[in-house]
mmCIF file of C-alpha atoms in Angstrom:
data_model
loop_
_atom_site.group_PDB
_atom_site.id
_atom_site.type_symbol
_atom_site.label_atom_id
_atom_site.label_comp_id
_atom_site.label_asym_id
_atom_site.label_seq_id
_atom_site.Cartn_x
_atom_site.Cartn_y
_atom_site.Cartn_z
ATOM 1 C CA UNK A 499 -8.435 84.304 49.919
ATOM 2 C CA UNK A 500 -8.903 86.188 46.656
ATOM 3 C CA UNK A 501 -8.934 84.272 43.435
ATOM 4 C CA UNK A 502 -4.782 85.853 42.967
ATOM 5 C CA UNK A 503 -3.917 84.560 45.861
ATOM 6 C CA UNK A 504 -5.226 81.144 45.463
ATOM 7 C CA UNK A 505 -2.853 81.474 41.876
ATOM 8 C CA UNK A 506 -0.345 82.260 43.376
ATOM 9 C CA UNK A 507 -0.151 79.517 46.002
ATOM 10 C CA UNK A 508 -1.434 77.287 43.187
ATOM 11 C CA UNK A 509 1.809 77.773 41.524
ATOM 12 C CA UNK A 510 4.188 78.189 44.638
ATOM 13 C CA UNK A 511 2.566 74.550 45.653
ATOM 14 C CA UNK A 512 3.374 73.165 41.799
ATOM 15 C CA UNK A 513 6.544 74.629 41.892
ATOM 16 C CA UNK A 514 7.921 73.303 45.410
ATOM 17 C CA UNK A 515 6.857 69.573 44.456
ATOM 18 C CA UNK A 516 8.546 69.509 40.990
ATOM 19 C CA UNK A 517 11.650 70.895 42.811
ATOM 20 C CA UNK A 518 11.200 68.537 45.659
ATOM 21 C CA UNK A 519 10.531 65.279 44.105
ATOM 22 C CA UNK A 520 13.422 66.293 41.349
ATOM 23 C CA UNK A 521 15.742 66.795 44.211
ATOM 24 C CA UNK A 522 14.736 63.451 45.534
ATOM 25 C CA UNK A 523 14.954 61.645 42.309
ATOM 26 C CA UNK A 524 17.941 63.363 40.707
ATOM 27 C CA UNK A 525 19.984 65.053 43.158
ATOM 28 C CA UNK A 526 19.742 63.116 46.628
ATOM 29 C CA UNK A 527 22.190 60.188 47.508
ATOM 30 C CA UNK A 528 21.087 56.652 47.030
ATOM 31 C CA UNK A 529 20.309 55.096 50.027
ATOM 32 C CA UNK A 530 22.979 52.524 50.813
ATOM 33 C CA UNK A 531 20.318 50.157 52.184
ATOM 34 C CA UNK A 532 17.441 49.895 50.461
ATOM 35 C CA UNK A 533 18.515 51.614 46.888
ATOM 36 C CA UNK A 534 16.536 53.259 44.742
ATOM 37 C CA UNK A 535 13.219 52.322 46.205
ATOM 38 C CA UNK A 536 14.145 54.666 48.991
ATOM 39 C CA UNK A 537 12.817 57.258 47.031
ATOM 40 C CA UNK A 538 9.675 56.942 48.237
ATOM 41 C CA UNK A 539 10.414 58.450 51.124
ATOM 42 C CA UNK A 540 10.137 61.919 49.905
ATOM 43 C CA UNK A 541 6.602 60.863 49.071
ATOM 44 C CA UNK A 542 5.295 58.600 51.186
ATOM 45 C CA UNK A 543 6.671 60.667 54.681
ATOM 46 C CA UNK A 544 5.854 64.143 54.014
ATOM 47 C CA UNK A 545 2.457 63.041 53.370
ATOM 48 C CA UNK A 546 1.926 61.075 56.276
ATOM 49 C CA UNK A 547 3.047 64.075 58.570
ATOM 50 C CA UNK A 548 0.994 66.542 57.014
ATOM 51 C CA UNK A 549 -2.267 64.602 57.346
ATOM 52 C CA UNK A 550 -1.456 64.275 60.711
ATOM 53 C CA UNK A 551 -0.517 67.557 60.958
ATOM 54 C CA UNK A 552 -3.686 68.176 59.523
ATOM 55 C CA UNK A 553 -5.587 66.143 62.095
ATOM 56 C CA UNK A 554 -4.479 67.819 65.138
ATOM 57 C CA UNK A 555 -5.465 70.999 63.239
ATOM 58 C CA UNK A 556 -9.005 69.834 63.059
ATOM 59 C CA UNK A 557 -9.133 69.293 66.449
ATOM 60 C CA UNK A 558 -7.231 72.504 67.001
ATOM 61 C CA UNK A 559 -10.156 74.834 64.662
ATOM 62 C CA UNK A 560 -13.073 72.254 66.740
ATOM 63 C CA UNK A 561 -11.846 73.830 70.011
ATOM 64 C CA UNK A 562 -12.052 76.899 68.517
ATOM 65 C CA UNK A 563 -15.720 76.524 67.068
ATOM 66 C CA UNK A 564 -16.577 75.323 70.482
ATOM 67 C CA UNK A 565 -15.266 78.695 72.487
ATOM 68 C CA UNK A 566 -16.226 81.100 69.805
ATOM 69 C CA UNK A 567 -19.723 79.710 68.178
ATOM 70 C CA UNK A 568 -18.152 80.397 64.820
ATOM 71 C CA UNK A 569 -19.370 78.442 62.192
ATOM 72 C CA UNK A 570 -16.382 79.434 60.027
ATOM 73 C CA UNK A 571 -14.189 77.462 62.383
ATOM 74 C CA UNK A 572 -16.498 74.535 62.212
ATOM 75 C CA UNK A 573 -15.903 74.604 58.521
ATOM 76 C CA UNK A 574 -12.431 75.156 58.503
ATOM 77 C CA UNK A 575 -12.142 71.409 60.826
ATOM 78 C CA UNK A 576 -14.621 69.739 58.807
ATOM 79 C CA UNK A 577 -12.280 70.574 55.533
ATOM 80 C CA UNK A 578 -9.263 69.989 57.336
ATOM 81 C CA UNK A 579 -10.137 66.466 58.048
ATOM 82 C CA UNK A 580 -11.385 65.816 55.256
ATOM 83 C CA UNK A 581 -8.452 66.612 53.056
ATOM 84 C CA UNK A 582 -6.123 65.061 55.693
ATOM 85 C CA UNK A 583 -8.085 62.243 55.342
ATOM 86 C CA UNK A 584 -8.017 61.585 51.031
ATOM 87 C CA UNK A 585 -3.884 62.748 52.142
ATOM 88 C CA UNK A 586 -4.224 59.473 54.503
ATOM 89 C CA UNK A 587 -5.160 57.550 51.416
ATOM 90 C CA UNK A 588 -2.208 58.259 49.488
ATOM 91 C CA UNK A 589 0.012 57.527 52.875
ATOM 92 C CA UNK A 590 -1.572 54.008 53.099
ATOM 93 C CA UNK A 591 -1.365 53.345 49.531
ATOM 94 C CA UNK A 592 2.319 54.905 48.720
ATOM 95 C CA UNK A 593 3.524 53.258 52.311
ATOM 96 C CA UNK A 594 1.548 49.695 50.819
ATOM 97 C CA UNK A 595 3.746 49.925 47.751
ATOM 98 C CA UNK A 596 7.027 50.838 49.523
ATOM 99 C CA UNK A 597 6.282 47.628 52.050
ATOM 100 C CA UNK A 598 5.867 45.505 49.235
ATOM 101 C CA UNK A 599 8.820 46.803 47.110
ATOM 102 C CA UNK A 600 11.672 46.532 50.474
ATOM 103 C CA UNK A 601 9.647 43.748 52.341
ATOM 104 C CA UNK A 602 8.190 41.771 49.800
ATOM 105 C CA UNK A 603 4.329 42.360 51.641
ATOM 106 C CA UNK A 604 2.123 44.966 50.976
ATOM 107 C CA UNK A 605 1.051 44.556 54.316
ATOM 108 C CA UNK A 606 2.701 43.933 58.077
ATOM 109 C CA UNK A 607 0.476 43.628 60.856
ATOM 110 C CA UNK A 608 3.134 43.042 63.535
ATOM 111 C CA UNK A 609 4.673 46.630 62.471
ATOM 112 C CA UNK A 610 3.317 49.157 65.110
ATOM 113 C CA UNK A 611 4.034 52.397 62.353
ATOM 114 C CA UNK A 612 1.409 50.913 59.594
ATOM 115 C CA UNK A 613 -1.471 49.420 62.380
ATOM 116 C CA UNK A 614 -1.406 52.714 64.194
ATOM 117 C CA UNK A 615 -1.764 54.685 61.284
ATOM 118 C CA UNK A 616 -4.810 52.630 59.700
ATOM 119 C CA UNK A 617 -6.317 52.925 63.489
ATOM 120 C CA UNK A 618 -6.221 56.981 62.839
ATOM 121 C CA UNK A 619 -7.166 56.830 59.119
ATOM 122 C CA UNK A 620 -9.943 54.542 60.376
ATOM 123 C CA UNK A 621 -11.103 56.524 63.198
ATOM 124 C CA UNK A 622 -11.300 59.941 61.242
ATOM 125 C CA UNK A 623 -13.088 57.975 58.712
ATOM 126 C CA UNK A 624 -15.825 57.531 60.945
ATOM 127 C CA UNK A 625 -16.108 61.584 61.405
ATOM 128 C CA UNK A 626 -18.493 61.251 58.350
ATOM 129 C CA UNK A 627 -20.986 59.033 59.494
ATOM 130 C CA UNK A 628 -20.833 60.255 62.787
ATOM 131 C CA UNK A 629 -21.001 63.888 61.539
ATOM 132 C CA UNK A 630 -24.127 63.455 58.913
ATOM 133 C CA UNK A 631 -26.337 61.281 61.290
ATOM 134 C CA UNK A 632 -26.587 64.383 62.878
ATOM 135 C CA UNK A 633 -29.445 66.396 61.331
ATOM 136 C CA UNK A 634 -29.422 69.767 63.321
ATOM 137 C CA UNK A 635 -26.937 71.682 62.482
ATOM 138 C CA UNK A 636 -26.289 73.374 65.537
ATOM 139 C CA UNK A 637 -25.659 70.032 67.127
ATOM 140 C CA UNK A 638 -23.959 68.478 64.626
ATOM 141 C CA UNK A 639 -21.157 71.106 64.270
ATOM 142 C CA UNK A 640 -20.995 70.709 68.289
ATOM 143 C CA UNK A 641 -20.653 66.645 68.441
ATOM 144 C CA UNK A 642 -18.144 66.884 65.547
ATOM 145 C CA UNK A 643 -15.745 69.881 66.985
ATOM 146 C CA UNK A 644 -15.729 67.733 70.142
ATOM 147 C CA UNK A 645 -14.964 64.482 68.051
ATOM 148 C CA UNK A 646 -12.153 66.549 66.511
ATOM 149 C CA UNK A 647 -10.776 67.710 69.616
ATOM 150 C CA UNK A 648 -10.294 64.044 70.971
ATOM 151 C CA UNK A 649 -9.772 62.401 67.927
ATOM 152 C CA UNK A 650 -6.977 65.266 67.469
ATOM 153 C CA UNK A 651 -5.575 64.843 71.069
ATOM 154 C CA UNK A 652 -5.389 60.672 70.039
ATOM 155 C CA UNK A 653 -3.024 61.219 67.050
ATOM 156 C CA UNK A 654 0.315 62.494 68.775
ATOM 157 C CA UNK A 655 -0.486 60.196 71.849
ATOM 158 C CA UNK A 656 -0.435 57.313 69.426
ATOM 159 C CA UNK A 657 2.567 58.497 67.460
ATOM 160 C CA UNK A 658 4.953 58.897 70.441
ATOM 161 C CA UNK A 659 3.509 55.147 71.572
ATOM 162 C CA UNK A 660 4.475 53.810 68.417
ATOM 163 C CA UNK A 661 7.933 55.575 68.755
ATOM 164 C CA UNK A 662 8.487 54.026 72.341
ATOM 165 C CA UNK A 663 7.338 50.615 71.008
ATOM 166 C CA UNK A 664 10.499 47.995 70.386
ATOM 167 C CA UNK A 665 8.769 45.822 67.693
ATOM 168 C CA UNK A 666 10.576 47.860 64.795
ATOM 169 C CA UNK A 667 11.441 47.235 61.051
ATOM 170 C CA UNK A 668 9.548 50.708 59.787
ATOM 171 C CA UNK A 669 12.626 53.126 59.335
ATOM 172 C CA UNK A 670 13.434 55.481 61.647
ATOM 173 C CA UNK A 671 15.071 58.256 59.909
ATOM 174 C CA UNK A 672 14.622 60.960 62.159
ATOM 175 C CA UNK A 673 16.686 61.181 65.576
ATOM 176 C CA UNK A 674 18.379 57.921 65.288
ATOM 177 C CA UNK A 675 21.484 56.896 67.224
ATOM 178 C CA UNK A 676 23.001 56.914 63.827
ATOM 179 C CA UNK A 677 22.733 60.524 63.976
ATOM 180 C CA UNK A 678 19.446 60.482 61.513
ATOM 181 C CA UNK A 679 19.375 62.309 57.305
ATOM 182 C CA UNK A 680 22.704 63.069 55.623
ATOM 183 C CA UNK A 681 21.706 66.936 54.598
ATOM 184 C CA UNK A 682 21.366 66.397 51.317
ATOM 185 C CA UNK A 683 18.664 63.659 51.933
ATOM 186 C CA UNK A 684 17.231 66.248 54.659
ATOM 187 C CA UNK A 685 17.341 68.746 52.011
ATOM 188 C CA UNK A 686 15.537 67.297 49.341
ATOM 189 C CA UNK A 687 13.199 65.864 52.195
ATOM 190 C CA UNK A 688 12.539 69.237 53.715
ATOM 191 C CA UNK A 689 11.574 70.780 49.752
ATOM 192 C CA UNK A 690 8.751 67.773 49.593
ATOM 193 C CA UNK A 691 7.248 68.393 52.729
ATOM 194 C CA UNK A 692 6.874 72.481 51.950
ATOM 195 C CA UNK A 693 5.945 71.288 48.642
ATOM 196 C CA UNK A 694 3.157 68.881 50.280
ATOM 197 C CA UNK A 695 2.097 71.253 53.133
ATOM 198 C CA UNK A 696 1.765 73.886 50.744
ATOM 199 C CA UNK A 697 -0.474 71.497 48.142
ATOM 200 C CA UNK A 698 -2.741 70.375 51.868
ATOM 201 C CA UNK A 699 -3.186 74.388 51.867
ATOM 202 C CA UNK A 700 -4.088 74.903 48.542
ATOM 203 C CA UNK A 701 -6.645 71.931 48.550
ATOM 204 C CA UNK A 702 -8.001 73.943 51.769
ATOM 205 C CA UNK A 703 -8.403 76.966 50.155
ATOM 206 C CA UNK A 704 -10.204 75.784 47.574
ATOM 207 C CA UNK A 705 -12.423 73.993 49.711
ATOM 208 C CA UNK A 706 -13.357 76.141 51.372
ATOM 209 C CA UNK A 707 -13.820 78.692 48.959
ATOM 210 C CA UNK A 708 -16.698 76.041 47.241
ATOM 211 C CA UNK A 709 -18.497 76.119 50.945
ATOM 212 C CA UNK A 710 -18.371 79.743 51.171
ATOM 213 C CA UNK A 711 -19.726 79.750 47.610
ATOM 214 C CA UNK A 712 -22.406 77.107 47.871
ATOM 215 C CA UNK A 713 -23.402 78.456 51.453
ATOM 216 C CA UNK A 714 -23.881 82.133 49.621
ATOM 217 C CA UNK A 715 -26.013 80.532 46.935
ATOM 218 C CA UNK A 716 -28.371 78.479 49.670
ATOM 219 C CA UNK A 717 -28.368 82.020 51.914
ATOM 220 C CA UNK A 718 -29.845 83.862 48.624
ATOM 221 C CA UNK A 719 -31.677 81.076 47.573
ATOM 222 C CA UNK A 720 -33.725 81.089 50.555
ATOM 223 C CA UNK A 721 -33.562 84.530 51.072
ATOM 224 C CA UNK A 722 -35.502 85.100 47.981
ATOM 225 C CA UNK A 723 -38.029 82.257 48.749
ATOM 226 C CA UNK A 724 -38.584 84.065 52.047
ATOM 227 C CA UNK A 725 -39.246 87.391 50.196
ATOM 228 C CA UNK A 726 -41.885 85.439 48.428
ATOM 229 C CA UNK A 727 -43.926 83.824 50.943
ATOM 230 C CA UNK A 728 -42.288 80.441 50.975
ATOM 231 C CA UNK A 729 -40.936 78.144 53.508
ATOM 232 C CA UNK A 730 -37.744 76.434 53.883
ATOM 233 C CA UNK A 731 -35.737 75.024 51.107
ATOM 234 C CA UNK A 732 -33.983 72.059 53.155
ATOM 235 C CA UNK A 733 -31.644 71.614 55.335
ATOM 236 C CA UNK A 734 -28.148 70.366 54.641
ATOM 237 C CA UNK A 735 -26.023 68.398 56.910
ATOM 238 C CA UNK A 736 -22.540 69.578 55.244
ATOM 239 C CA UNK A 737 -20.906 72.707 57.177
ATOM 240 C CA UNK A 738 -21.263 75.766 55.201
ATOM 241 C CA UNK A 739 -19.631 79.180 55.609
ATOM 242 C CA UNK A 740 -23.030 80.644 56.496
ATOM 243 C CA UNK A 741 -22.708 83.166 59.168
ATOM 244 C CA UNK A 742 -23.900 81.712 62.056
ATOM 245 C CA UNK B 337 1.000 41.899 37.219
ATOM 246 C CA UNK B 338 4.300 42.930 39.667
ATOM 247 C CA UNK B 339 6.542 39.886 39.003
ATOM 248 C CA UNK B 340 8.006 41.826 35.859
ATOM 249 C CA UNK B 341 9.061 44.621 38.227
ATOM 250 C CA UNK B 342 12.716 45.131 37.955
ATOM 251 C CA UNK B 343 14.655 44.734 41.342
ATOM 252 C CA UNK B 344 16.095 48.061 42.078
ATOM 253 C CA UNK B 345 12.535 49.152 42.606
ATOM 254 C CA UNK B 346 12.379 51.494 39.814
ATOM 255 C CA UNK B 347 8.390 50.471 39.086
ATOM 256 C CA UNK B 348 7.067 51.041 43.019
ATOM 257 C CA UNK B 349 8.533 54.301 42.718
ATOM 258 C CA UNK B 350 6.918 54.782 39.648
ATOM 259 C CA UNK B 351 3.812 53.240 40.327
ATOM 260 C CA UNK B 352 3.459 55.422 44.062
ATOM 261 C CA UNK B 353 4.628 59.134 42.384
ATOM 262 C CA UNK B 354 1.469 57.726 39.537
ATOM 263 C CA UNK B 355 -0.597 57.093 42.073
ATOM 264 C CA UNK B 356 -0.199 60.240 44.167
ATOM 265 C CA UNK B 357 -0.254 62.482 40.781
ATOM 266 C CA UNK B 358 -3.975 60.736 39.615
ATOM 267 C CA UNK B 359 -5.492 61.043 42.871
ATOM 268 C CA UNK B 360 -4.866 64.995 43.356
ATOM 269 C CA UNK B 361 -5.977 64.805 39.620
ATOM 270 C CA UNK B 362 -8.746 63.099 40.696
ATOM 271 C CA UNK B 363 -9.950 64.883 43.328
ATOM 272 C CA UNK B 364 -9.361 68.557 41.296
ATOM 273 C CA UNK B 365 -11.399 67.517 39.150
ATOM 274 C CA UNK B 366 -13.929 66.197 41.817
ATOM 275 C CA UNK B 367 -13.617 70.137 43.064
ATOM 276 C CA UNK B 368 -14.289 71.244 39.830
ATOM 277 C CA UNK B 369 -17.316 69.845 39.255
ATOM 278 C CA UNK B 370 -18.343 70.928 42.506
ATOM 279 C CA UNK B 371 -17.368 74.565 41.075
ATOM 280 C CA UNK B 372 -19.127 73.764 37.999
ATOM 281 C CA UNK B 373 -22.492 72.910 39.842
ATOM 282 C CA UNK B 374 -22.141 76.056 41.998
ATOM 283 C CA UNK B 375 -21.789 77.990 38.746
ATOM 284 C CA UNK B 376 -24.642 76.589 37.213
ATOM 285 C CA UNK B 377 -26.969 77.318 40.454
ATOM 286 C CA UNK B 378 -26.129 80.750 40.412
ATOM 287 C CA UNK B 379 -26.720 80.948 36.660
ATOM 288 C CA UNK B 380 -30.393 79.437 37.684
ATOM 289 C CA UNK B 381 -30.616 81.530 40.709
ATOM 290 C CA UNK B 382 -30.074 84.669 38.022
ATOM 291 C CA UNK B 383 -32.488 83.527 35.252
ATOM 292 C CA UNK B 384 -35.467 82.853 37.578
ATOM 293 C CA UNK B 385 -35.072 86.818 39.456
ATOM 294 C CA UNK B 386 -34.699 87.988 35.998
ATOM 295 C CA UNK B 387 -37.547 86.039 34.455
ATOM 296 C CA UNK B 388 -39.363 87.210 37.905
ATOM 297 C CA UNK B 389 -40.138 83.442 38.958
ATOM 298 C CA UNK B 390 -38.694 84.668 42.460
ATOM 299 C CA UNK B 391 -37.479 87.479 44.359
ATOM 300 C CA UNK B 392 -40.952 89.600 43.474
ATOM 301 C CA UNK B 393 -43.152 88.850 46.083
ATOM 302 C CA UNK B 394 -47.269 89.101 45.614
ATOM 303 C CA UNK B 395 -47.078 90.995 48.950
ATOM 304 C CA UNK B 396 -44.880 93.649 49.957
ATOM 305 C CA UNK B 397 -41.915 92.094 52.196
ATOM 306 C CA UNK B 398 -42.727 92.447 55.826
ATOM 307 C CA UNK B 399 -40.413 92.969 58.154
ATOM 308 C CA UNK B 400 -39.509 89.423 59.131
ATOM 309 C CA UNK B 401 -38.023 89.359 55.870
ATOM 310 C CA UNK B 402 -34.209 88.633 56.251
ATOM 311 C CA UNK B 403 -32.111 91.406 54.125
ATOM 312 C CA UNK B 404 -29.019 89.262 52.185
ATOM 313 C CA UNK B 405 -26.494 89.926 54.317
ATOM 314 C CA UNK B 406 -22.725 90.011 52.717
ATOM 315 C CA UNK B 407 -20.873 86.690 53.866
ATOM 316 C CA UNK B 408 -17.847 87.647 55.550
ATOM 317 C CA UNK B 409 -14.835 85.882 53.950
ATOM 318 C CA UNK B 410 -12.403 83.224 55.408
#
């Protein structure tokens, strides 16, 4: 993406969230329940789906490295796990904060929602180890696409378990019996999680645009050693956007 | 430090939105350094093929020599 469209998106991304979270703040109903500390909801939700989102995306651009040979898609997982992972952060730690302010704990282990999400957090968090104990790179872009496909296969297996488990005091906003969001809660809901998806792309972009940059300044760096005589300048364990 | 919270649960809203807006401050900057670094290498990268420290070899280039290719963009 050129550096205008990157502004662009940069701005659309700004732009959605101000209008989302004002919406939520401002213009959305109070929840009759849990008050004004409901309003993490339009935070805390539309981040945890688009990390997931963003998991199963991984795994979806790992299959694809693994047909193709493509490094680029390689990249592509490797970055989107990684920022759906520092999103899965901010899920655990704005969900920690809403537990604490409606249940009084920051923390519930009997609540299947919160353990099955740390389980995912905690299993992509291994991708790193896992991916840079790997030194060849051929390899190690092969064992990591395949850790992203399964990995990526796990998440919506786990989320429909947790949503056909009966131990329940996480909300359920979506497809209840009660007939789910009044639409201007949906509304305001539905801004935030453009608003977020569109920030997850942005973060991508960029990204990605530093691998493709650092890969073209390791591909010229050791071009030009080559051109003199000299060997290898190192290898590097993080994916780069060098052609394959 | 959260007992002086008030009860409608103004300050966790506050205090999650906070913590949301520092940590994609946080990690833009992270990304900026990283832009910052690239930057600098390809500042370095420019100084030593003008100063000739590489990129004029004592021997012609054979032809194992890899030509820079363009990098195709995402």
């Amino acid at each position: 993406m050129s550096a205008r469209g990157l502004k662009a998106l940069s701005i659309a991304t700004v732009v959605t969230l101000i209008i989302g979270f004002t919406l939520a703040i401002f213009w959305a109903p109070m929840d009759a329940d849990q008050g004004f500390k409901q309003k993490i909801f339009y935070l805390h939700v539309p981040l945890a789906i688009v990390a997931l989102i963003g998991f199963i995306a991984g795994g979806v651009e790992g299959f694809r490295h693994l047909r193709s040979g493509d490094r680029r898609h390689d990249a592509n997982s490797y970055v989107f796990i990684h920022l759906s992972v520092v999103f899965g952060v901010a899920v655990l730690a704005t969900g920690a904060i809403w537990a604490k302010a409606s249940w009084g704990h920051w923390w519930v282990w009997e609540e299947p929602t919160l353990v099955s999400f740390l389980i995912v957090f905690l299993l992509y968090c291994t991708y790193y180890p896992f991916r840079y104990a790997i030194e060849d790179r051929d390899r190690q872009a092969r064992y990591a696409s395949v850790f992203a496909i399964t990995a990526g296969a796990f998440v919506p297996l786990n989320f429909m378990a947790v949503r056909m488990a009966e131990s329940i005091i996480h909300p359920r906003v979506f497809a209840t019996s009660e007939g789910g969001l009044p639409g201007s809660m949906l509304f305001a809901f539905l801004i935030c999680l453009v608003g977020m998806g569109l920030l997850w792309l942005t973060l991508v972009k960029v990204e990605l645009a530093g691998k493709q940059a650092s890969g073209q300044v390791s591909r010229l760096r050791r071009s030009l050693s080559n051109d003199q005589g000299g060997g290898s300048v190192g290898g590097r364990i993080a994916p780069s956007m060098e052609a394959s | 430090m959260f007992d002086n919270v008030p009860d409608d649960g103004t300050g966790y809203v506050l205090a999650a939105y906070i913590f949301f807006l520092l940590m994609i401050l946080i990690y833009i900057g992270i990304l900026g350094a990283k832009f910052q670094r690239i930057n600098r290498e390809v500042g370095q990268l420019a100084d030593e093929v003008e100063t000739g420290k590489i990129g004029k070899p004592d021997k012609p280039a054979t032809e194992e020599s890899e030509p820079v290719r363009e990098e195709s963009s995402v």
